[in-house]
Amino acid sequence: MKSTALPSLLIKPFKWLRKIRGFRLVYTPLLAIVLFTLVMGIILGTLHLQEKGQQESALYRELSFAKQRIQLRFANNQDTLNTINREIAASPDDSKLMLMARDQADDLVINNHEIVKVIWISDKNQRLWTVPPANAKTDWISKTQNDQAANAGLLSAIELSRITGRAAFSEFITLNLPNEEPLAKERKTIFWQVAPNIVGGEVIGFLAALYTTQGILDVIPGELKAHYRFTLLTDNDRVLSISSDRDTPKRAFSNQTSLDIGVLSPNLTLRIDTYPPPTNLTFRMLIGVVLGLCAFVIWSLWSVLKQMQVRQEAEANLRTETNFRNAMENSTPVGIRAHDMQKRITYVNRAFCEMTGWTAKELMGLTPPFPFWPDSRRDELVDKMNRALKSEVSSSMKKGIEGAILRKDGTLIQTRTFIAPLINEKGKQTGWVTSLIDISEPKKIREELAASQERFTTVLEGLDAAVSVVSLETDELLFANRFYRENFGNDSKGHFQLAHQENKIDTLHTIAQDLQDYVRDGIPTSFLYQESESEEIQLDDGSNKWYEVRRRFIPWVDGHLAQLLIATDITMRKEADDVARQQEERMQFTSRLTTMGEMASSLAHELNQPLSAISNYCMGVAKRLEGNLDPALTKEILPALEKASDQAHRAGTIIQRIRGFVKRSEPQRKSSAISEIISDAVGLVEIEAHRHRLSIASNIADNLPNVDLDPVLILQVLVNLLKNGLDSTREAYPLSSRWSAPPVKISADLDTSIFPAMLRIQVSDGGAGIAESVSQRMFEPFFSTKSDGMGMGLNICRSIIESHHGRLWATNTMDAEHTKLVGCTFTILLPLESPETKGAV
C-alpha cells in the first residue's frame, strides 16, 4: 500500500506544475517565496541543533558534578565510619573514648541528611548502642512495623561484611509506610551500609549506617535540582527516589550514569532530566511573523492559481462535454429530433436521418403530419403526438408510444417513441425532444418467442407425466403442467414427495448454495443440465402409485437455481411385473412339488423292498425259534420280533400313503379309534422325548366314538405336532433346567359348542410361543424357522386335515398376568361322519 501511495504523492506536484505552465507571471514570486522559506527553515534548524547541543553538554556536566558529589559523600561517610571503628577498637574498656565515638556517630547522622541512624553491633549480632537513641519517637521503623524487612537487610549486609572483611551494602528495601506519615516520602526506600571492626584479624563488631535513597539526592545542590530533575534507579529501572514530582515535557533531554558508592554496593543509576528553558518570545514572534507573511503570500498566489485553474477546467469540461454529446448523438442507434413549441422540427441527429432515409436539411422546419409517417396511419400518429405533447411526463410516457416510420425507399419499420419537454437554463419550456427506437426486430423475435412458448406449453400440458419446477431458495412451485396439478395440486408438496425429500429441505438449500458458489467461482454450469439417473418411487399417501422420477438442477429465468422433476406413472407396469413375478414363483413352487413327488415315488420304491425283507426275516426267525427255545425266552423274544415285523410293515404302509398323498389321491378312510392313533403317536415320539429329558402327557376323554378317517395320515399329523412341541419346549428350557419343564400335552374330546359336534384334538407345549410374523406364514410351503427344516411339515399337516374336511390352527398361551407367552396350542377339529357316509345314509 505504501509503495503505491508514494509514487502518487510524487506525481501530484508535476501534475500541478503542468496545470500552471501557462501562467508564467507567477513563476518569479513563487520561486522567491520557496527560496525564502527554505533559507528560513535552514537557519531555524541550525539554531535548534546548536541549542540542543549546548543543552546536552550542560546536562552532561551537571550530571557529572552531581555524581562526584554523591560519590564523594559516600567516600567521606566510609572514612568517618572507619574512624569511629578505630576509636571503638582502641577503647574497649574506656567509657570516655566510647562516648566520644558515639558523639562522632551522632555528628555523622546530624550532618548527613541521607543517614538516618548508626548502630554499633557486636560480633554476636547484638545491638550495643544506636545513634540517635531508639525511642518511641525516633524508632519509626518498629513503629510502622517494617522492622522485619529492615532487620533482614541488615543481617544480610552483616553476613556479607563478615565473609569479605570489607564494608558491604544491603539490597534496597521498600518500606510500607502510611501516607499520613510526615517523612513517608523521604524514608520510603532505605538500605544499610555495614563497616566491620577488625582487630588482629578478627571481627569484634560492626558499625551499621541506615541510608535513605531520598536523602542521597539531597547531596545535590538545590540550584541544580531547580533546573533539572534527578532520579535514582536500580538495574531493572525501578525508581528509588526522585528529586521532584513535576513531569518533564516530551521534548526534554535525559542522560544517566552509574554510581560507584562502594565495592560491595548494589548497582545504582543516577538519571537527569531537563525542564524546558524559558522561551525567547521576541525571536519566536519574529519567526512567526515571517512565516505568517510567507503563508499569506503563498495563499494569495494559490487563490489566483485556483481561480485560473477553475476557469481552464470549466473551458476544458465544456469542450469535452460538447465533443461527448456530439459523439454520443452520432454513435447512438436511437433517433433523436427536437421540436419547438409550434411542433416544428428544429434538430435531428444522424441516427434519425439514417432511420428515415431523409437528410437533416430536408427534415428541418417540417410540421406534422410528417412525410416519414405512413399514409394509412397519419391521423392516428398525429392524434398520439398531440396527446403526448399535452400530457405530463408520466408512466405511460416512460413506456413510450408504439408507432411506425415509412422510410424514403418505401420500407416500413416499427418504432417506439419517447417524448420529454425541453427546458432552458431559466426553467422555461422551449419545446420537446423525442427519441425513437427501431423495435422491428425485437418485436418479431418477441412474437416468435410467444408462439414458441405457446407450442412448448401445449406440449407440456398434453404430457401424461408430471412436470414441475421448484425454487431451491423459497421452496415455491415455479411451474407445473396439467398432469401434476390434477394429481398433486398447486403446491410444491407433491414435488418433494416425488423427490423423496420431504425432510431434506435444508440439504437442498445447502446443495443450492454450493452450486451458486461453483457458478460464482467460474466453474461451467453445463453440469447442472446433466440429468440424474431415474428411480422408481412408490408414494406413501395410500394410493400405492408408482412413478419413474428423473430430476436435475437448472438455473431459472431469474438467475436462481431450481430443481426440475419429471415423474411418469408406472403403476400398471409395476402391477404387471408383480403378476409376472408371482406366476414365476408359482411355476417354481409347482416344479418343486413335482420334484418332491418324484423323490417320494423313488423313496417308496427303494424303501419298500428292504422293509419287506426286514418283515419277512423277522417272521422267519420267529417261526424257527418256536419250540426251540426255553418258554421263558420265547415269551420275551417272539413278541419283540413280531412287533419289529409289524413296525416294518407299518413303515412301508406310511411310505405308500405319503406317495399316494403326493399324487393327490384321496385318503383311504376306515372307522378308527382315535385313542389308538394317539397312543401309537405317543409311542413313536416318546423315545425322542426321553432322550431330551422331556415327557409327554395324554388326556383322552372316555367313550369317544370311532371316526371315519385315514389312521396313517392322522398319525403322521400327530407325530409332526408332537415333535414340534418337543422342539419348542427344548429351545425354551436348557438341559440343566428341563426337570422343571412342563410336559407336552395331547388331548382328545368332543367339541359340543358347535353343531354338529366334532372331534377335537389339541397338542400343547410350554415353549416360547409363536411370533406374530411367524404365525402368519407358518403354514406356507417351504417356510421354516429351523436351520435344517424343509418347511413342508405344517403345510402337509393342514393339507391332510383339510382332506378330511377338518380344520387345523394354532393359538398362543399367555401366563396368568397376560404379560408374556408361555406356550402354544395346535387344535384339530375332525367331523365325526365323513361326507361320503352322510351321502350314503
mmCIF file with all atom_site columns, C-alpha atoms in Angstrom, residues 34-202:
data_model
loop_
_atom_site.group_PDB
_atom_site.id
_atom_site.type_symbol
_atom_site.label_atom_id
_atom_site.label_alt_id
_atom_site.label_comp_id
_atom_site.label_asym_id
_atom_site.label_entity_id
_atom_site.label_seq_id
_atom_site.pdbx_PDB_ins_code
_atom_site.Cartn_x
_atom_site.Cartn_y
_atom_site.Cartn_z
_atom_site.occupancy
_atom_site.B_iso_or_equiv
_atom_site.pdbx_formal_charge
_atom_site.auth_seq_id
_atom_site.auth_comp_id
_atom_site.auth_asym_id
_atom_site.auth_atom_id
_atom_site.pdbx_PDB_model_num
ATOM 1   C CA . VAL A 1 34  ? 10.044 28.953  -1.924 1.00 0.00 ? 34  VAL A CA 1
ATOM 2   C CA . LEU A 1 35  ? 13.711 30.000  -1.593 1.00 0.00 ? 35  LEU A CA 1
ATOM 3   C CA . PHE A 1 36  ? 12.942 32.340  1.309  1.00 0.00 ? 36  PHE A CA 1
ATOM 4   C CA . THR A 1 37  ? 11.070 29.588  3.117  1.00 0.00 ? 37  THR A CA 1
ATOM 5   C CA . LEU A 1 38  ? 13.924 27.127  2.571  1.00 0.00 ? 38  LEU A CA 1
ATOM 6   C CA . VAL A 1 39  ? 16.543 29.596  3.897  1.00 0.00 ? 39  VAL A CA 1
ATOM 7   C CA . MET A 1 40  ? 14.463 30.378  6.979  1.00 0.00 ? 40  MET A CA 1
ATOM 8   C CA . GLY A 1 41  ? 13.948 26.674  7.606  1.00 0.00 ? 41  GLY A CA 1
ATOM 9   C CA . ILE A 1 42  ? 17.694 26.008  7.381  1.00 0.00 ? 42  ILE A CA 1
ATOM 10  C CA . ILE A 1 43  ? 18.515 28.900  9.762  1.00 0.00 ? 43  ILE A CA 1
ATOM 11  C CA . LEU A 1 44  ? 15.929 27.771  12.312 1.00 0.00 ? 44  LEU A CA 1
ATOM 12  C CA . GLY A 1 45  ? 17.095 24.158  12.072 1.00 0.00 ? 45  GLY A CA 1
ATOM 13  C CA . THR A 1 46  ? 20.746 25.193  12.626 1.00 0.00 ? 46  THR A CA 1
ATOM 14  C CA . LEU A 1 47  ? 19.821 27.277  15.664 1.00 0.00 ? 47  LEU A CA 1
ATOM 15  C CA . HIS A 1 48  ? 17.769 24.461  17.048 1.00 0.00 ? 48  HIS A CA 1
ATOM 16  C CA . LEU A 1 49  ? 20.636 21.968  16.628 1.00 0.00 ? 49  LEU A CA 1
ATOM 17  C CA . GLN A 1 50  ? 23.087 24.367  18.321 1.00 0.00 ? 50  GLN A CA 1
ATOM 18  C CA . GLU A 1 51  ? 20.731 24.910  21.208 1.00 0.00 ? 51  GLU A CA 1
ATOM 19  C CA . LYS A 1 52  ? 20.199 21.173  21.536 1.00 0.00 ? 52  LYS A CA 1
ATOM 20  C CA . GLY A 1 53  ? 23.967 20.527  21.605 1.00 0.00 ? 53  GLY A CA 1
ATOM 21  C CA . GLN A 1 54  ? 24.517 23.166  24.271 1.00 0.00 ? 54  GLN A CA 1
ATOM 22  C CA . GLN A 1 55  ? 21.752 21.733  26.416 1.00 0.00 ? 55  GLN A CA 1
ATOM 23  C CA . GLU A 1 56  ? 23.150 18.226  26.103 1.00 0.00 ? 56  GLU A CA 1
ATOM 24  C CA . SER A 1 57  ? 26.674 19.440  27.070 1.00 0.00 ? 57  SER A CA 1
ATOM 25  C CA . ALA A 1 58  ? 25.361 21.348  30.073 1.00 0.00 ? 58  ALA A CA 1
ATOM 26  C CA . LEU A 1 59  ? 23.264 18.324  31.017 1.00 0.00 ? 59  LEU A CA 1
ATOM 27  C CA . TYR A 1 60  ? 26.333 16.047  30.952 1.00 0.00 ? 60  TYR A CA 1
ATOM 28  C CA . ARG A 1 61  ? 28.374 18.498  33.062 1.00 0.00 ? 61  ARG A CA 1
ATOM 29  C CA . GLU A 1 62  ? 25.690 18.836  35.700 1.00 0.00 ? 62  GLU A CA 1
ATOM 30  C CA . LEU A 1 63  ? 25.236 15.048  35.811 1.00 0.00 ? 63  LEU A CA 1
ATOM 31  C CA . SER A 1 64  ? 28.982 14.526  36.289 1.00 0.00 ? 64  SER A CA 1
ATOM 32  C CA . PHE A 1 65  ? 29.035 17.154  39.054 1.00 0.00 ? 65  PHE A CA 1
ATOM 33  C CA . ALA A 1 66  ? 26.099 15.520  40.849 1.00 0.00 ? 66  ALA A CA 1
ATOM 34  C CA . LYS A 1 67  ? 27.752 12.101  40.506 1.00 0.00 ? 67  LYS A CA 1
ATOM 35  C CA . GLN A 1 68  ? 31.008 13.380  42.024 1.00 0.00 ? 68  GLN A CA 1
ATOM 36  C CA . ARG A 1 69  ? 29.132 14.988  44.929 1.00 0.00 ? 69  ARG A CA 1
ATOM 37  C CA . ILE A 1 70  ? 27.287 11.747  45.756 1.00 0.00 ? 70  ILE A CA 1
ATOM 38  C CA . GLN A 1 71  ? 30.345 9.500   45.402 1.00 0.00 ? 71  GLN A CA 1
ATOM 39  C CA . LEU A 1 72  ? 32.458 11.937  47.480 1.00 0.00 ? 72  LEU A CA 1
ATOM 40  C CA . ARG A 1 73  ? 29.773 11.979  50.181 1.00 0.00 ? 73  ARG A CA 1
ATOM 41  C CA . PHE A 1 74  ? 29.784 8.150   50.375 1.00 0.00 ? 74  PHE A CA 1
ATOM 42  C CA . ALA A 1 75  ? 33.636 8.109   50.483 1.00 0.00 ? 75  ALA A CA 1
ATOM 43  C CA . ASN A 1 76  ? 33.630 10.636  53.371 1.00 0.00 ? 76  ASN A CA 1
ATOM 44  C CA . ASN A 1 77  ? 30.947 8.644   55.205 1.00 0.00 ? 77  ASN A CA 1
ATOM 45  C CA . GLN A 1 78  ? 33.018 5.480   54.777 1.00 0.00 ? 78  GLN A CA 1
ATOM 46  C CA . ASP A 1 79  ? 36.091 7.240   56.222 1.00 0.00 ? 79  ASP A CA 1
ATOM 47  C CA . THR A 1 80  ? 34.058 8.516   59.174 1.00 0.00 ? 80  THR A CA 1
ATOM 48  C CA . LEU A 1 81  ? 32.739 5.020   59.902 1.00 0.00 ? 81  LEU A CA 1
ATOM 49  C CA . ASN A 1 82  ? 36.260 3.607   59.743 1.00 0.00 ? 82  ASN A CA 1
ATOM 50  C CA . THR A 1 83  ? 37.470 6.355   62.160 1.00 0.00 ? 83  THR A CA 1
ATOM 51  C CA . ILE A 1 84  ? 34.685 5.537   64.607 1.00 0.00 ? 84  ILE A CA 1
ATOM 52  C CA . ASN A 1 85  ? 35.583 1.829   64.358 1.00 0.00 ? 85  ASN A CA 1
ATOM 53  C CA . ARG A 1 86  ? 39.226 2.561   65.188 1.00 0.00 ? 86  ARG A CA 1
ATOM 54  C CA . GLU A 1 87  ? 38.251 4.570   68.258 1.00 0.00 ? 87  GLU A CA 1
ATOM 55  C CA . ILE A 1 88  ? 35.897 1.798   69.410 1.00 0.00 ? 88  ILE A CA 1
ATOM 56  C CA . ALA A 1 89  ? 38.632 -0.793  68.879 1.00 0.00 ? 89  ALA A CA 1
ATOM 57  C CA . ALA A 1 90  ? 41.224 1.346   70.794 1.00 0.00 ? 90  ALA A CA 1
ATOM 58  C CA . SER A 1 91  ? 38.988 1.794   73.898 1.00 0.00 ? 91  SER A CA 1
ATOM 59  C CA . PRO A 1 92  ? 37.114 -1.389  74.679 1.00 0.00 ? 92  PRO A CA 1
ATOM 60  C CA . ASP A 1 93  ? 37.063 -0.559  78.416 1.00 0.00 ? 93  ASP A CA 1
ATOM 61  C CA . ASP A 1 94  ? 37.366 3.208   78.356 1.00 0.00 ? 94  ASP A CA 1
ATOM 62  C CA . SER A 1 95  ? 33.855 4.644   78.591 1.00 0.00 ? 95  SER A CA 1
ATOM 63  C CA . LYS A 1 96  ? 35.123 8.136   77.806 1.00 0.00 ? 96  LYS A CA 1
ATOM 64  C CA . LEU A 1 97  ? 36.528 7.071   74.443 1.00 0.00 ? 97  LEU A CA 1
ATOM 65  C CA . MET A 1 98  ? 33.368 5.101   73.745 1.00 0.00 ? 98  MET A CA 1
ATOM 66  C CA . LEU A 1 99  ? 31.319 8.186   74.454 1.00 0.00 ? 99  LEU A CA 1
ATOM 67  C CA . MET A 1 100 ? 33.485 10.159  72.028 1.00 0.00 ? 100 MET A CA 1
ATOM 68  C CA . ALA A 1 101 ? 32.833 7.522   69.336 1.00 0.00 ? 101 ALA A CA 1
ATOM 69  C CA . ARG A 1 102 ? 29.104 7.817   69.898 1.00 0.00 ? 102 ARG A CA 1
ATOM 70  C CA . ASP A 1 103 ? 29.369 11.593  69.658 1.00 0.00 ? 103 ASP A CA 1
ATOM 71  C CA . GLN A 1 104 ? 31.156 11.257  66.320 1.00 0.00 ? 104 GLN A CA 1
ATOM 72  C CA . ALA A 1 105 ? 28.391 8.914   65.123 1.00 0.00 ? 105 ALA A CA 1
ATOM 73  C CA . ASP A 1 106 ? 25.791 11.403  66.321 1.00 0.00 ? 106 ASP A CA 1
ATOM 74  C CA . ASP A 1 107 ? 27.550 14.190  64.383 1.00 0.00 ? 107 ASP A CA 1
ATOM 75  C CA . LEU A 1 108 ? 27.575 11.917  61.326 1.00 0.00 ? 108 LEU A CA 1
ATOM 76  C CA . VAL A 1 109 ? 23.785 11.456  61.478 1.00 0.00 ? 109 VAL A CA 1
ATOM 77  C CA . ILE A 1 110 ? 23.164 15.153  62.138 1.00 0.00 ? 110 ILE A CA 1
ATOM 78  C CA . ASN A 1 111 ? 25.450 16.475  59.386 1.00 0.00 ? 111 ASN A CA 1
ATOM 79  C CA . ASN A 1 112 ? 24.410 13.932  56.725 1.00 0.00 ? 112 ASN A CA 1
ATOM 80  C CA . HIS A 1 113 ? 20.769 14.032  55.810 1.00 0.00 ? 113 HIS A CA 1
ATOM 81  C CA . GLU A 1 114 ? 20.993 10.754  53.920 1.00 0.00 ? 114 GLU A CA 1
ATOM 82  C CA . ILE A 1 115 ? 21.934 8.778   57.061 1.00 0.00 ? 115 ILE A CA 1
ATOM 83  C CA . VAL A 1 116 ? 19.019 8.090   59.410 1.00 0.00 ? 116 VAL A CA 1
ATOM 84  C CA . LYS A 1 117 ? 20.745 6.169   62.174 1.00 0.00 ? 117 LYS A CA 1
ATOM 85  C CA . VAL A 1 118 ? 24.056 4.474   63.105 1.00 0.00 ? 118 VAL A CA 1
ATOM 86  C CA . ILE A 1 119 ? 24.136 1.230   65.116 1.00 0.00 ? 119 ILE A CA 1
ATOM 87  C CA . TRP A 1 120 ? 27.063 -0.475  66.852 1.00 0.00 ? 120 TRP A CA 1
ATOM 88  C CA . ILE A 1 121 ? 26.631 -4.251  66.696 1.00 0.00 ? 121 ILE A CA 1
ATOM 89  C CA . SER A 1 122 ? 28.788 -6.830  68.447 1.00 0.00 ? 122 SER A CA 1
ATOM 90  C CA . ASP A 1 123 ? 30.339 -9.798  66.722 1.00 0.00 ? 123 ASP A CA 1
ATOM 91  C CA . LYS A 1 124 ? 27.397 -11.842 68.000 1.00 0.00 ? 124 LYS A CA 1
ATOM 92  C CA . ASN A 1 125 ? 24.888 -9.546  66.218 1.00 0.00 ? 125 ASN A CA 1
ATOM 93  C CA . GLN A 1 126 ? 23.853 -7.802  69.446 1.00 0.00 ? 126 GLN A CA 1
ATOM 94  C CA . ARG A 1 127 ? 22.931 -4.111  69.176 1.00 0.00 ? 127 ARG A CA 1
ATOM 95  C CA . LEU A 1 128 ? 25.056 -2.319  71.810 1.00 0.00 ? 128 LEU A CA 1
ATOM 96  C CA . TRP A 1 129 ? 24.049 1.273   71.097 1.00 0.00 ? 129 TRP A CA 1
ATOM 97  C CA . THR A 1 130 ? 22.134 3.310   68.495 1.00 0.00 ? 130 THR A CA 1
ATOM 98  C CA . VAL A 1 131 ? 22.524 6.901   67.364 1.00 0.00 ? 131 VAL A CA 1
ATOM 99  C CA . PRO A 1 132 ? 20.170 8.647   67.773 1.00 0.00 ? 132 PRO A CA 1
ATOM 100 C CA . PRO A 1 133 ? 18.916 6.627   70.762 1.00 0.00 ? 133 PRO A CA 1
ATOM 101 C CA . ALA A 1 134 ? 15.919 4.418   69.991 1.00 0.00 ? 134 ALA A CA 1
ATOM 102 C CA . ASN A 1 135 ? 12.661 5.608   71.488 1.00 0.00 ? 135 ASN A CA 1
ATOM 103 C CA . ALA A 1 136 ? 9.010  5.705   70.565 1.00 0.00 ? 136 ALA A CA 1
ATOM 104 C CA . LYS A 1 137 ? 9.521  8.888   68.576 1.00 0.00 ? 137 LYS A CA 1
ATOM 105 C CA . THR A 1 138 ? 12.740 8.091   66.717 1.00 0.00 ? 138 THR A CA 1
ATOM 106 C CA . ASP A 1 139 ? 12.293 4.374   66.168 1.00 0.00 ? 139 ASP A CA 1
ATOM 107 C CA . TRP A 1 140 ? 9.884  4.871   63.288 1.00 0.00 ? 140 TRP A CA 1
ATOM 108 C CA . ILE A 1 141 ? 10.820 1.556   61.641 1.00 0.00 ? 141 ILE A CA 1
ATOM 109 C CA . SER A 1 142 ? 9.445  -0.506  64.522 1.00 0.00 ? 142 SER A CA 1
ATOM 110 C CA . LYS A 1 143 ? 6.572  1.910   64.872 1.00 0.00 ? 143 LYS A CA 1
ATOM 111 C CA . THR A 1 144 ? 5.455  1.303   61.287 1.00 0.00 ? 144 THR A CA 1
ATOM 112 C CA . GLN A 1 145 ? 6.008  -2.461  61.648 1.00 0.00 ? 145 GLN A CA 1
ATOM 113 C CA . ASN A 1 146 ? 8.715  -2.612  58.978 1.00 0.00 ? 146 ASN A CA 1
ATOM 114 C CA . ASP A 1 147 ? 11.416 -3.827  61.360 1.00 0.00 ? 147 ASP A CA 1
ATOM 115 C CA . GLN A 1 148 ? 11.332 -7.374  59.968 1.00 0.00 ? 148 GLN A CA 1
ATOM 116 C CA . ALA A 1 149 ? 12.277 -6.255  56.432 1.00 0.00 ? 149 ALA A CA 1
ATOM 117 C CA . ALA A 1 150 ? 14.882 -3.772  57.762 1.00 0.00 ? 150 ALA A CA 1
ATOM 118 C CA . ASN A 1 151 ? 16.449 -6.350  60.097 1.00 0.00 ? 151 ASN A CA 1
ATOM 119 C CA . ALA A 1 152 ? 16.595 -8.932  57.284 1.00 0.00 ? 152 ALA A CA 1
ATOM 120 C CA . GLY A 1 153 ? 18.503 -6.473  55.078 1.00 0.00 ? 153 GLY A CA 1
ATOM 121 C CA . LEU A 1 154 ? 20.825 -5.599  57.982 1.00 0.00 ? 154 LEU A CA 1
ATOM 122 C CA . LEU A 1 155 ? 21.626 -9.250  58.689 1.00 0.00 ? 155 LEU A CA 1
ATOM 123 C CA . SER A 1 156 ? 22.366 -9.958  55.025 1.00 0.00 ? 156 SER A CA 1
ATOM 124 C CA . ALA A 1 157 ? 24.779 -6.970  54.897 1.00 0.00 ? 157 ALA A CA 1
ATOM 125 C CA . ILE A 1 158 ? 26.467 -8.061  58.174 1.00 0.00 ? 158 ILE A CA 1
ATOM 126 C CA . GLU A 1 159 ? 26.919 -11.588 56.839 1.00 0.00 ? 159 GLU A CA 1
ATOM 127 C CA . LEU A 1 160 ? 28.404 -10.302 53.590 1.00 0.00 ? 160 LEU A CA 1
ATOM 128 C CA . SER A 1 161 ? 30.760 -7.996  55.531 1.00 0.00 ? 161 SER A CA 1
ATOM 129 C CA . ARG A 1 162 ? 31.768 -10.829 57.882 1.00 0.00 ? 162 ARG A CA 1
ATOM 130 C CA . ILE A 1 163 ? 32.635 -13.082 54.917 1.00 0.00 ? 163 ILE A CA 1
ATOM 131 C CA . THR A 1 164 ? 34.542 -10.483 52.899 1.00 0.00 ? 164 THR A CA 1
ATOM 132 C CA . GLY A 1 165 ? 36.053 -8.478  55.775 1.00 0.00 ? 165 GLY A CA 1
ATOM 133 C CA . ARG A 1 166 ? 35.101 -5.260  53.975 1.00 0.00 ? 166 ARG A CA 1
ATOM 134 C CA . ALA A 1 167 ? 32.348 -2.706  54.097 1.00 0.00 ? 167 ALA A CA 1
ATOM 135 C CA . ALA A 1 168 ? 29.153 -4.090  52.497 1.00 0.00 ? 168 ALA A CA 1
ATOM 136 C CA . PHE A 1 169 ? 25.773 -2.790  51.480 1.00 0.00 ? 169 PHE A CA 1
ATOM 137 C CA . SER A 1 170 ? 22.327 -4.429  51.658 1.00 0.00 ? 170 SER A CA 1
ATOM 138 C CA . GLU A 1 171 ? 19.744 -4.551  48.926 1.00 0.00 ? 171 GLU A CA 1
ATOM 139 C CA . PHE A 1 172 ? 17.292 -1.660  48.591 1.00 0.00 ? 172 PHE A CA 1
ATOM 140 C CA . ILE A 1 173 ? 14.385 -2.101  50.998 1.00 0.00 ? 173 ILE A CA 1
ATOM 141 C CA . THR A 1 174 ? 10.979 -0.575  50.243 1.00 0.00 ? 174 THR A CA 1
ATOM 142 C CA . LEU A 1 175 ? 9.045  0.159   53.420 1.00 0.00 ? 175 LEU A CA 1
ATOM 143 C CA . ASN A 1 176 ? 5.292  0.055   53.776 1.00 0.00 ? 176 ASN A CA 1
ATOM 144 C CA . LEU A 1 177 ? 4.640  3.475   55.333 1.00 0.00 ? 177 LEU A CA 1
ATOM 145 C CA . PRO A 1 178 ? 1.243  5.120   55.752 1.00 0.00 ? 178 PRO A CA 1
ATOM 146 C CA . ASN A 1 179 ? 0.611  8.184   53.633 1.00 0.00 ? 179 ASN A CA 1
ATOM 147 C CA . GLU A 1 180 ? -0.061 10.343  56.684 1.00 0.00 ? 180 GLU A CA 1
ATOM 148 C CA . GLU A 1 181 ? 3.454  9.703   57.983 1.00 0.00 ? 181 GLU A CA 1
ATOM 149 C CA . PRO A 1 182 ? 5.323  13.051  57.727 1.00 0.00 ? 182 PRO A CA 1
ATOM 150 C CA . LEU A 1 183 ? 8.520  11.501  56.454 1.00 0.00 ? 183 LEU A CA 1
ATOM 151 C CA . ALA A 1 184 ? 6.875  8.747   54.409 1.00 0.00 ? 184 ALA A CA 1
ATOM 152 C CA . LYS A 1 185 ? 8.165  10.068  51.086 1.00 0.00 ? 185 LYS A CA 1
ATOM 153 C CA . GLU A 1 186 ? 11.755 10.639  52.280 1.00 0.00 ? 186 GLU A CA 1
ATOM 154 C CA . ARG A 1 187 ? 12.077 7.262   54.035 1.00 0.00 ? 187 ARG A CA 1
ATOM 155 C CA . LYS A 1 188 ? 10.165 5.119   51.540 1.00 0.00 ? 188 LYS A CA 1
ATOM 156 C CA . THR A 1 189 ? 13.307 3.276   50.319 1.00 0.00 ? 189 THR A CA 1
ATOM 157 C CA . ILE A 1 190 ? 16.307 2.535   52.580 1.00 0.00 ? 190 ILE A CA 1
ATOM 158 C CA . PHE A 1 191 ? 19.442 0.387   52.568 1.00 0.00 ? 191 PHE A CA 1
ATOM 159 C CA . TRP A 1 192 ? 22.230 -0.475  55.065 1.00 0.00 ? 192 TRP A CA 1
ATOM 160 C CA . GLN A 1 193 ? 25.981 0.137   54.968 1.00 0.00 ? 193 GLN A CA 1
ATOM 161 C CA . VAL A 1 194 ? 27.934 -2.113  57.330 1.00 0.00 ? 194 VAL A CA 1
ATOM 162 C CA . ALA A 1 195 ? 31.633 -1.443  58.178 1.00 0.00 ? 195 ALA A CA 1
ATOM 163 C CA . PRO A 1 196 ? 33.385 -4.310  60.012 1.00 0.00 ? 196 PRO A CA 1
ATOM 164 C CA . ASN A 1 197 ? 35.606 -3.558  63.026 1.00 0.00 ? 197 ASN A CA 1
ATOM 165 C CA . ILE A 1 198 ? 38.603 -5.858  62.637 1.00 0.00 ? 198 ILE A CA 1
ATOM 166 C CA . VAL A 1 199 ? 41.284 -6.125  65.309 1.00 0.00 ? 199 VAL A CA 1
ATOM 167 C CA . GLY A 1 200 ? 44.123 -8.601  64.955 1.00 0.00 ? 200 GLY A CA 1
ATOM 168 C CA . GLY A 1 201 ? 42.380 -10.280 62.014 1.00 0.00 ? 201 GLY A CA 1
ATOM 169 C CA . GLU A 1 202 ? 39.218 -10.915 63.973 1.00 0.00 ? 202 GLU A CA 1
#
